[in-house]
PDB file of C-alpha atoms and ligand atoms in Angstrom:
ATOM      1  CA  UNK K   1      38.768 -56.995 -81.961  1.00 84.00           C
ATOM      2  CA  UNK K   2      37.720 -53.360 -81.850  1.00 87.00           C
ATOM      3  CA  UNK K   3      38.052 -51.078 -78.852  1.00 90.00           C
ATOM      4  CA  UNK K   4      35.983 -48.260 -77.350  1.00 89.00           C
ATOM      5  CA  UNK K   5      38.307 -46.395 -75.025  1.00 88.00           C
ATOM      6  CA  UNK K   6      36.585 -43.013 -75.255  1.00 84.00           C
ATOM      7  CA  UNK K   7      36.258 -42.689 -71.468  1.00 84.00           C
ATOM      8  CA  UNK K   8      39.449 -40.769 -70.805  1.00 80.00           C
ATOM      9  CA  UNK K   9      39.025 -40.998 -67.034  1.00 83.00           C
ATOM     10  CA  UNK K  10      39.204 -44.780 -66.586  1.00 82.00           C
ATOM     11  CA  UNK K  11      41.817 -44.880 -69.358  1.00 84.00           C
ATOM     12  CA  UNK K  12      44.136 -42.295 -67.814  1.00 86.00           C
ATOM     13  CA  UNK K  13      47.028 -41.691 -68.349  1.00 86.00           C
ATOM     14  CA  UNK K  14      46.348 -42.976 -71.856  1.00 90.00           C
ATOM     15  CA  UNK K  15      44.742 -40.520 -74.248  1.00 90.00           C
ATOM     16  CA  UNK K  16      41.479 -41.599 -75.921  1.00 89.00           C
ATOM     17  CA  UNK K  17      42.421 -43.722 -78.925  1.00 91.00           C
ATOM     18  CA  UNK K  18      45.736 -44.889 -77.503  1.00 93.00           C
ATOM     19  CA  UNK K  19      44.342 -48.148 -76.135  1.00 93.00           C
ATOM     20  CA  UNK K  20      42.331 -48.578 -79.313  1.00 93.00           C
ATOM     21  CA  UNK K  21      45.322 -48.270 -81.619  1.00 93.00           C
ATOM     22  CA  UNK K  22      47.428 -50.563 -79.423  1.00 93.00           C
ATOM     23  CA  UNK K  23      44.807 -53.325 -79.276  1.00 94.00           C
ATOM     24  CA  UNK K  24      42.756 -53.235 -82.471  1.00 92.00           C
ATOM     25  CA  UNK K  25      43.405 -56.261 -84.654  1.00 90.00           C
ATOM     26  CA  UNK K  26      44.781 -58.360 -81.821  1.00 93.00           C
ATOM     27  CA  UNK K  27      43.087 -61.110 -79.851  1.00 92.00           C
ATOM     28  CA  UNK K  28      43.152 -61.981 -76.172  1.00 94.00           C
ATOM     29  CA  UNK K  29      45.368 -64.988 -75.505  1.00 95.00           C
ATOM     30  CA  UNK K  30      45.519 -65.376 -71.707  1.00 96.00           C
ATOM     31  CA  UNK K  31      44.010 -63.881 -68.563  1.00 95.00           C
ATOM     32  CA  UNK K  32      45.641 -63.410 -65.161  1.00 94.00           C
ATOM     33  CA  UNK K  33      44.749 -61.873 -61.838  1.00 91.00           C
ATOM     34  CA  UNK K  34      46.719 -60.829 -58.787  1.00 92.00           C
ATOM     35  CA  UNK K  35      44.860 -59.129 -55.973  1.00 88.00           C
ATOM     36  CA  UNK K  36      42.512 -56.615 -57.546  1.00 84.00           C
ATOM     37  CA  UNK K  37      44.444 -56.301 -60.799  1.00 89.00           C
ATOM     38  CA  UNK K  38      43.487 -58.294 -63.882  1.00 93.00           C
ATOM     39  CA  UNK K  39      45.698 -58.406 -66.936  1.00 96.00           C
ATOM     40  CA  UNK K  40      45.140 -59.929 -70.350  1.00 96.00           C
ATOM     41  CA  UNK K  41      47.824 -60.988 -72.805  1.00 96.00           C
ATOM     42  CA  UNK K  42      47.300 -60.077 -76.443  1.00 96.00           C
ATOM     43  CA  UNK K  43      48.399 -61.654 -79.702  1.00 95.00           C
ATOM     44  CA  UNK K  44      50.876 -60.299 -82.250  1.00 93.00           C
ATOM     45  CA  UNK K  45      49.318 -58.064 -84.887  1.00 86.00           C
ATOM     46  CA  UNK K  46      49.669 -58.823 -88.597  1.00 81.00           C
ATOM     47  CA  UNK K  47      52.942 -60.540 -89.482  1.00 83.00           C
ATOM     48  CA  UNK K  48      54.769 -59.431 -86.342  1.00 84.00           C
ATOM     49  CA  UNK K  49      56.217 -62.105 -84.076  1.00 87.00           C
ATOM     50  CA  UNK K  50      56.143 -60.216 -80.792  1.00 91.00           C
ATOM     51  CA  UNK K  51      52.994 -60.404 -78.706  1.00 93.00           C
ATOM     52  CA  UNK K  52      50.989 -57.280 -78.108  1.00 94.00           C
ATOM     53  CA  UNK K  53      50.828 -55.240 -74.935  1.00 95.00           C
ATOM     54  CA  UNK K  54      49.219 -56.531 -71.781  1.00 96.00           C
ATOM     55  CA  UNK K  55      45.849 -54.972 -71.062  1.00 96.00           C
ATOM     56  CA  UNK K  56      45.394 -54.224 -67.376  1.00 95.00           C
ATOM     57  CA  UNK K  57      41.920 -53.833 -65.854  1.00 93.00           C
ATOM     58  CA  UNK K  58      41.421 -52.721 -62.265  1.00 90.00           C
ATOM     59  CA  UNK K  59      37.811 -52.889 -61.123  1.00 85.00           C
ATOM     60  CA  UNK K  60      38.045 -50.233 -58.419  1.00 82.00           C
ATOM     61  CA  UNK K  61      35.176 -50.347 -55.956  1.00 78.00           C
ATOM     62  CA  UNK K  62      32.201 -50.519 -58.273  1.00 79.00           C
ATOM     63  CA  UNK K  63      33.466 -51.991 -61.531  1.00 84.00           C
ATOM     64  CA  UNK K  64      32.661 -55.368 -62.991  1.00 85.00           C
ATOM     65  CA  UNK K  65      33.587 -57.146 -66.163  1.00 87.00           C
ATOM     66  CA  UNK K  66      30.649 -58.237 -68.273  1.00 86.00           C
ATOM     67  CA  UNK K  67      31.117 -60.614 -71.200  1.00 87.00           C
ATOM     68  CA  UNK K  68      28.261 -60.822 -73.699  1.00 85.00           C
ATOM     69  CA  UNK K  69      27.846 -63.213 -76.595  1.00 84.00           C
ATOM     70  CA  UNK K  70      27.297 -62.144 -80.225  1.00 85.00           C
ATOM     71  CA  UNK K  71      23.516 -61.948 -79.652  1.00 82.00           C
ATOM     72  CA  UNK K  72      23.949 -59.741 -76.598  1.00 77.00           C
ATOM     73  CA  UNK K  73      23.101 -62.391 -74.020  1.00 79.00           C
ATOM     74  CA  UNK K  74      25.166 -62.323 -70.899  1.00 78.00           C
ATOM     75  CA  UNK K  75      27.859 -64.986 -71.062  1.00 71.00           C
ATOM     76  CA  UNK K  76      29.824 -64.110 -67.965  1.00 65.00           C
ATOM     77  CA  UNK K  77      29.573 -61.411 -65.397  1.00 61.00           C
ATOM     78  CA  UNK K  78      29.718 -62.981 -61.989  1.00 51.00           C
ATOM     79  CA  UNK K  79      27.139 -62.395 -59.309  1.00 49.00           C
ATOM     80  CA  UNK K  80      24.213 -62.272 -61.750  1.00 46.00           C
ATOM     81  CA  UNK K  81      21.815 -61.176 -59.026  1.00 43.00           C
ATOM     82  CA  UNK K  82      23.476 -57.787 -59.015  1.00 47.00           C
ATOM     83  CA  UNK K  83      23.734 -57.414 -62.772  1.00 49.00           C
ATOM     84  CA  UNK K  84      21.548 -54.598 -63.993  1.00 54.00           C
ATOM     85  CA  UNK K  85      20.267 -55.304 -67.497  1.00 55.00           C
ATOM     86  CA  UNK K  86      18.209 -52.156 -67.959  1.00 57.00           C
ATOM     87  CA  UNK K  87      19.167 -50.572 -71.292  1.00 58.00           C
ATOM     88  CA  UNK K  88      19.881 -47.173 -69.719  1.00 59.00           C
ATOM     89  CA  UNK K  89      22.737 -48.721 -67.818  1.00 67.00           C
ATOM     90  CA  UNK K  90      24.820 -48.811 -70.995  1.00 76.00           C
ATOM     91  CA  UNK K  91      25.998 -45.405 -69.832  1.00 79.00           C
ATOM     92  CA  UNK K  92      28.015 -47.251 -67.194  1.00 85.00           C
ATOM     93  CA  UNK K  93      30.055 -49.029 -69.877  1.00 87.00           C
ATOM     94  CA  UNK K  94      33.448 -47.370 -69.518  1.00 89.00           C
ATOM     95  CA  UNK K  95      35.546 -49.558 -71.784  1.00 91.00           C
ATOM     96  CA  UNK K  96      34.462 -52.073 -74.399  1.00 92.00           C
ATOM     97  CA  UNK K  97      36.246 -54.680 -76.481  1.00 92.00           C
ATOM     98  CA  UNK K  98      34.139 -55.905 -79.407  1.00 92.00           C
ATOM     99  CA  UNK K  99      35.288 -59.226 -80.799  1.00 92.00           C
ATOM    100  CA  UNK K 100      35.152 -60.355 -84.425  1.00 92.00           C
ATOM    101  CA  UNK K 101      32.034 -62.461 -83.763  1.00 92.00           C
ATOM    102  CA  UNK K 102      30.171 -59.521 -82.225  1.00 90.00           C
ATOM    103  CA  UNK K 103      30.666 -60.593 -78.621  1.00 89.00           C
ATOM    104  CA  UNK K 104      31.821 -57.975 -76.160  1.00 90.00           C
ATOM    105  CA  UNK K 105      33.875 -57.607 -73.007  1.00 91.00           C
ATOM    106  CA  UNK K 106      32.770 -54.531 -71.065  1.00 90.00           C
ATOM    107  CA  UNK K 107      34.072 -52.766 -67.995  1.00 90.00           C
ATOM    108  CA  UNK K 108      30.818 -51.605 -66.410  1.00 88.00           C
ATOM    109  CA  UNK K 109      31.473 -49.160 -63.608  1.00 87.00           C
ATOM    110  CA  UNK K 110      28.773 -46.839 -62.190  1.00 85.00           C
ATOM    111  CA  UNK K 111      31.192 -44.913 -59.983  1.00 87.00           C
ATOM    112  CA  UNK K 112      33.999 -44.811 -62.550  1.00 86.00           C
ATOM    113  CA  UNK K 113      36.643 -45.861 -60.042  1.00 87.00           C
ATOM    114  CA  UNK K 114      38.101 -48.583 -62.278  1.00 89.00           C
ATOM    115  CA  UNK K 115      41.178 -48.228 -64.433  1.00 91.00           C
ATOM    116  CA  UNK K 116      42.204 -49.621 -67.796  1.00 93.00           C
ATOM    117  CA  UNK K 117      45.812 -49.364 -68.854  1.00 93.00           C
ATOM    118  CA  UNK K 118      48.483 -50.944 -71.003  1.00 95.00           C
ATOM    119  CA  UNK K 119      51.287 -52.989 -69.406  1.00 94.00           C
ATOM    120  CA  UNK K 120      50.312 -52.511 -65.754  1.00 92.00           C
ATOM    121  CA  UNK K 121      53.150 -52.707 -63.230  1.00 90.00           C
ATOM    122  CA  UNK K 122      52.437 -56.127 -61.741  1.00 91.00           C
ATOM    123  CA  UNK K 123      55.846 -56.165 -60.069  1.00 90.00           C
ATOM    124  CA  UNK K 124      54.670 -53.444 -57.669  1.00 91.00           C
ATOM    125  CA  UNK K 125      52.116 -55.843 -56.188  1.00 93.00           C
ATOM    126  CA  UNK K 126      52.787 -58.277 -53.375  1.00 94.00           C
ATOM    127  CA  UNK K 127      51.714 -61.923 -53.623  1.00 94.00           C
ATOM    128  CA  UNK K 128      48.018 -62.591 -54.128  1.00 95.00           C
ATOM    129  CA  UNK K 129      46.165 -62.809 -50.827  1.00 95.00           C
ATOM    130  CA  UNK K 130      44.666 -66.178 -51.750  1.00 93.00           C
ATOM    131  CA  UNK K 131      48.102 -67.648 -52.448  1.00 94.00           C
ATOM    132  CA  UNK K 132      50.252 -66.147 -49.710  1.00 96.00           C
ATOM    133  CA  UNK K 133      51.833 -68.780 -47.423  1.00 96.00           C
ATOM    134  CA  UNK K 134      51.884 -68.519 -43.603  1.00 96.00           C
ATOM    135  CA  UNK K 135      55.623 -67.725 -43.630  1.00 96.00           C
ATOM    136  CA  UNK K 136      55.220 -65.053 -46.326  1.00 96.00           C
ATOM    137  CA  UNK K 137      52.278 -63.574 -44.454  1.00 97.00           C
ATOM    138  CA  UNK K 138      54.241 -63.325 -41.219  1.00 97.00           C
ATOM    139  CA  UNK K 139      57.218 -61.707 -42.964  1.00 96.00           C
ATOM    140  CA  UNK K 140      55.087 -59.232 -44.917  1.00 95.00           C
ATOM    141  CA  UNK K 141      52.706 -58.265 -42.138  1.00 95.00           C
ATOM    142  CA  UNK K 142      54.687 -57.948 -38.939  1.00 94.00           C
ATOM    143  CA  UNK K 143      57.579 -55.561 -39.716  1.00 93.00           C
ATOM    144  CA  UNK K 144      57.330 -51.935 -38.607  1.00 95.00           C
ATOM    145  CA  UNK K 145      55.003 -49.881 -36.467  1.00 95.00           C
ATOM    146  CA  UNK K 146      52.097 -49.134 -38.833  1.00 96.00           C
ATOM    147  CA  UNK K 147      48.533 -50.028 -37.822  1.00 97.00           C
ATOM    148  CA  UNK K 148      47.687 -53.574 -38.877  1.00 98.00           C
ATOM    149  CA  UNK K 149      44.669 -52.439 -40.880  1.00 97.00           C
ATOM    150  CA  UNK K 150      46.843 -50.105 -42.971  1.00 97.00           C
ATOM    151  CA  UNK K 151      49.279 -52.955 -43.579  1.00 97.00           C
ATOM    152  CA  UNK K 152      46.521 -55.326 -44.717  1.00 97.00           C
ATOM    153  CA  UNK K 153      45.423 -52.691 -47.249  1.00 96.00           C
ATOM    154  CA  UNK K 154      48.970 -52.191 -48.601  1.00 95.00           C
ATOM    155  CA  UNK K 155      48.786 -53.848 -52.027  1.00 93.00           C
ATOM    156  CA  UNK K 156      52.586 -53.859 -52.345  1.00 95.00           C
ATOM    157  CA  UNK K 157      52.737 -56.235 -49.387  1.00 96.00           C
ATOM    158  CA  UNK K 158      49.739 -58.491 -50.032  1.00 96.00           C
ATOM    159  CA  UNK K 159      47.538 -57.914 -53.065  1.00 94.00           C
ATOM    160  CA  UNK K 160      43.786 -58.271 -52.875  1.00 92.00           C
ATOM    161  CA  UNK K 161      42.545 -57.056 -49.485  1.00 94.00           C
ATOM    162  CA  UNK K 162      40.252 -54.036 -49.707  1.00 92.00           C
ATOM    163  CA  UNK K 163      38.550 -52.035 -46.990  1.00 93.00           C
ATOM    164  CA  UNK K 164      35.593 -54.338 -46.267  1.00 94.00           C
ATOM    165  CA  UNK K 165      37.703 -57.494 -46.368  1.00 95.00           C
ATOM    166  CA  UNK K 166      40.246 -55.955 -44.002  1.00 97.00           C
ATOM    167  CA  UNK K 167      37.553 -55.136 -41.430  1.00 97.00           C
ATOM    168  CA  UNK K 168      36.077 -58.620 -41.765  1.00 97.00           C
ATOM    169  CA  UNK K 169      39.500 -60.272 -41.321  1.00 98.00           C
ATOM    170  CA  UNK K 170      40.345 -58.183 -38.247  1.00 98.00           C
ATOM    171  CA  UNK K 171      36.933 -58.849 -36.733  1.00 98.00           C
ATOM    172  CA  UNK K 172      37.163 -62.612 -37.305  1.00 97.00           C
ATOM    173  CA  UNK K 173      40.679 -62.639 -35.828  1.00 98.00           C
ATOM    174  CA  UNK K 174      39.597 -60.431 -32.898  1.00 97.00           C
ATOM    175  CA  UNK K 175      42.470 -58.027 -33.510  1.00 97.00           C
ATOM    176  CA  UNK K 176      42.254 -54.248 -33.138  1.00 97.00           C
ATOM    177  CA  UNK K 177      42.629 -52.473 -36.490  1.00 98.00           C
ATOM    178  CA  UNK K 178      44.859 -49.979 -34.686  1.00 97.00           C
ATOM    179  CA  UNK K 179      47.282 -52.571 -33.279  1.00 97.00           C
ATOM    180  CA  UNK K 180      50.856 -51.846 -34.344  1.00 96.00           C
ATOM    181  CA  UNK K 181      52.136 -54.621 -36.611  1.00 97.00           C
ATOM    182  CA  UNK K 182      55.367 -54.989 -34.646  1.00 96.00           C
ATOM    183  CA  UNK K 183      53.361 -55.612 -31.472  1.00 96.00           C
ATOM    184  CA  UNK K 184      51.253 -58.488 -32.825  1.00 96.00           C
ATOM    185  CA  UNK K 185      51.677 -61.750 -30.954  1.00 96.00           C
ATOM    186  CA  UNK K 186      52.357 -64.985 -32.831  1.00 96.00           C
ATOM    187  CA  UNK K 187      48.838 -66.110 -31.917  1.00 97.00           C
ATOM    188  CA  UNK K 188      47.335 -62.939 -33.392  1.00 97.00           C
ATOM    189  CA  UNK K 189      49.330 -63.343 -36.611  1.00 97.00           C
ATOM    190  CA  UNK K 190      48.125 -66.944 -36.878  1.00 97.00           C
ATOM    191  CA  UNK K 191      44.520 -65.866 -36.330  1.00 98.00           C
ATOM    192  CA  UNK K 192      44.868 -63.138 -38.958  1.00 98.00           C
ATOM    193  CA  UNK K 193      46.249 -65.613 -41.467  1.00 98.00           C
ATOM    194  CA  UNK K 194      43.437 -68.102 -40.886  1.00 98.00           C
ATOM    195  CA  UNK K 195      40.875 -65.292 -41.053  1.00 98.00           C
ATOM    196  CA  UNK K 196      42.376 -64.036 -44.329  1.00 97.00           C
ATOM    197  CA  UNK K 197      41.962 -67.449 -45.922  1.00 97.00           C
ATOM    198  CA  UNK K 198      38.446 -68.087 -44.652  1.00 96.00           C
ATOM    199  CA  UNK K 199      37.233 -64.578 -45.507  1.00 96.00           C
ATOM    200  CA  UNK K 200      38.567 -64.830 -49.062  1.00 95.00           C
ATOM    201  CA  UNK K 201      36.990 -68.243 -49.576  1.00 94.00           C
ATOM    202  CA  UNK K 202      33.682 -67.053 -48.200  1.00 94.00           C
ATOM    203  CA  UNK K 203      33.706 -63.869 -50.320  1.00 90.00           C
ATOM    204  CA  UNK K 204      34.451 -65.885 -53.455  1.00 87.00           C
ATOM    205  CA  UNK K 205      31.710 -68.412 -52.681  1.00 89.00           C
ATOM    206  CA  UNK K 206      29.064 -65.847 -51.767  1.00 87.00           C
ATOM    207  CA  UNK K 207      29.827 -63.244 -54.435  1.00 81.00           C
ATOM    208  CA  UNK K 208      31.962 -60.482 -52.983  1.00 81.00           C
ATOM    209  CA  UNK K 209      33.440 -58.509 -50.105  1.00 81.00           C
ATOM    210  CA  UNK K 210      30.012 -57.139 -49.155  1.00 85.00           C
ATOM    211  CA  UNK K 211      28.889 -60.636 -48.017  1.00 89.00           C
ATOM    212  CA  UNK K 212      31.027 -60.780 -44.857  1.00 92.00           C
ATOM    213  CA  UNK K 213      29.503 -61.586 -41.465  1.00 93.00           C
ATOM    214  CA  UNK K 214      30.208 -58.184 -39.896  1.00 95.00           C
ATOM    215  CA  UNK K 215      29.245 -56.017 -42.878  1.00 93.00           C
ATOM    216  CA  UNK K 216      25.654 -55.537 -41.747  1.00 93.00           C
ATOM    217  CA  UNK K 217      26.915 -54.124 -38.431  1.00 95.00           C
ATOM    218  CA  UNK K 218      28.863 -51.317 -40.125  1.00 95.00           C
ATOM    219  CA  UNK K 219      26.524 -48.507 -39.116  1.00 95.00           C
ATOM    220  CA  UNK K 220      25.869 -46.275 -36.102  1.00 95.00           C
ATOM    221  CA  UNK K 221      24.112 -48.372 -33.461  1.00 96.00           C
ATOM    222  CA  UNK K 222      25.381 -51.597 -35.021  1.00 97.00           C
ATOM    223  CA  UNK K 223      26.264 -54.441 -32.687  1.00 97.00           C
ATOM    224  CA  UNK K 224      28.798 -57.233 -33.005  1.00 98.00           C
ATOM    225  CA  UNK K 225      27.135 -60.363 -34.488  1.00 97.00           C
ATOM    226  CA  UNK K 226      29.244 -62.508 -32.148  1.00 97.00           C
ATOM    227  CA  UNK K 227      28.873 -60.963 -28.699  1.00 96.00           C
ATOM    228  CA  UNK K 228      26.396 -58.113 -29.148  1.00 97.00           C
ATOM    229  CA  UNK K 229      28.861 -55.406 -28.047  1.00 97.00           C
ATOM    230  CA  UNK K 230      28.519 -52.002 -29.750  1.00 97.00           C
ATOM    231  CA  UNK K 231      30.513 -51.540 -32.943  1.00 97.00           C
ATOM    232  CA  UNK K 232      32.913 -48.585 -32.995  1.00 96.00           C
ATOM    233  CA  UNK K 233      33.750 -46.411 -35.982  1.00 97.00           C
ATOM    234  CA  UNK K 234      36.986 -44.618 -36.721  1.00 96.00           C
ATOM    235  CA  UNK K 235      39.479 -43.856 -39.460  1.00 96.00           C
ATOM    236  CA  UNK K 236      42.407 -46.256 -39.642  1.00 96.00           C
ATOM    237  CA  UNK K 237      44.904 -46.266 -42.472  1.00 91.00           C
ATOM    238  CA  UNK K 238      42.919 -43.418 -43.987  1.00 94.00           C
ATOM    239  CA  UNK K 239      39.839 -45.588 -44.402  1.00 95.00           C
ATOM    240  CA  UNK K 240      36.465 -45.861 -42.704  1.00 96.00           C
ATOM    241  CA  UNK K 241      36.767 -48.679 -40.179  1.00 97.00           C
ATOM    242  CA  UNK K 242      34.357 -50.537 -37.895  1.00 97.00           C
ATOM    243  CA  UNK K 243      35.336 -52.859 -35.059  1.00 98.00           C
ATOM    244  CA  UNK K 244      33.867 -54.607 -32.016  1.00 97.00           C
ATOM    245  CA  UNK K 245      34.287 -52.445 -28.918  1.00 97.00           C
ATOM    246  CA  UNK K 246      34.836 -55.489 -26.712  1.00 97.00           C
ATOM    247  CA  UNK K 247      36.726 -58.125 -28.698  1.00 97.00           C
ATOM    248  CA  UNK K 248      38.831 -55.697 -30.730  1.00 97.00           C
ATOM    249  CA  UNK K 249      39.556 -53.109 -28.062  1.00 93.00           C
ATOM    250  CA  UNK K 250      43.073 -51.691 -28.482  1.00 83.00           C
ATOM    251  CA  UNK K 251      44.001 -52.569 -24.912  1.00 61.00           C
ATOM    252  CA  UNK K 252      43.273 -56.245 -25.474  1.00 47.00           C
ATOM    253  CA  UNK K 253      45.079 -56.243 -28.790  1.00 44.00           C
ATOM    254  CA  UNK K 254      48.410 -56.222 -27.030  1.00 46.00           C
ATOM    255  CA  UNK K 255      48.289 -58.478 -23.993  1.00 48.00           C
ATOM    256  CA  UNK K 256      50.960 -58.341 -21.349  1.00 46.00           C
ATOM    257  CA  UNK K 257      52.491 -55.523 -19.320  1.00 46.00           C
ATOM    258  CA  UNK K 258      53.334 -52.246 -20.962  1.00 46.00           C
ATOM    259  CA  UNK K 259      56.504 -50.385 -20.250  1.00 44.00           C
ATOM    260  CA  UNK K 260      55.947 -47.270 -18.134  1.00 44.00           C
ATOM    261  CA  UNK K 261      55.521 -44.194 -20.226  1.00 42.00           C
ATOM    262  CA  UNK K 262      54.426 -46.146 -23.288  1.00 43.00           C
ATOM    263  CA  UNK K 263      51.791 -44.062 -24.998  1.00 44.00           C
ATOM    264  CA  UNK K 264      51.163 -46.191 -28.021  1.00 47.00           C
ATOM    265  CA  UNK K 265      47.580 -46.831 -28.889  1.00 45.00           C
ATOM    266  CA  UNK K 266      44.696 -44.404 -28.697  1.00 49.00           C
ATOM    267  CA  UNK K 267      43.530 -43.044 -25.367  1.00 43.00           C
ATOM    268  CA  UNK K 268      39.919 -43.868 -24.697  1.00 46.00           C
TER     269      UNK K 268
HETATM  270 ZN1   ZN I   1      32.334 -58.752 -30.632  1.00 61.68          ZN
END
């Protein structure tokens, strides 16, 4: 296969040409995914016995992988309703593998937030969100004092939950995004785990994180689809966050008496 890695931004820290020289002449032999990271194994080159480097592809927020056959027809791309076939959109092709038969695998990324790199550090990622067990989830989620939304987004703990999915999970579980992980009750942890699983299944079936039930309410004046209460906006874990003012109020996120002088949680 041949490689177009001329977009130095999605290929950083590799210099243009580095991916090309590492991959040209090899073939793809296996594909894996954990969380939001995809990696592809490559074959030995020439007479060498050792396999080639792993090619890591991270889609970022706007990237998608498009696979086209030798005649240019779309073979695979997921979510075809959102696939833009206008010729001018070739400019969004940030990284292209061209196979011996003329078929192509393209990272198409309008906002250029994706990454392509050799031998990505998979060991830095926690277990995949779709595979994490209840016991693993409890152990990974509940230690410390960080806000639960920030913990859900921490890819080193659980890999695969982005900003929209995190808000959807917290909303379905009726847990405040600002609740401290160490303060979560067993019932809240159980609800979060069940919400994680159902949200991931629903996103996969419907075509992405933007298909969640509360996504349409993420705007000023938005109301909760469940009880009609106003949605609230804030920054949690450094990310734009929306939650139901009634069911996800911080004060209800931690039932039971508080010790005098406790000032945890926002004042409002
Ligand atoms: Zn609500």
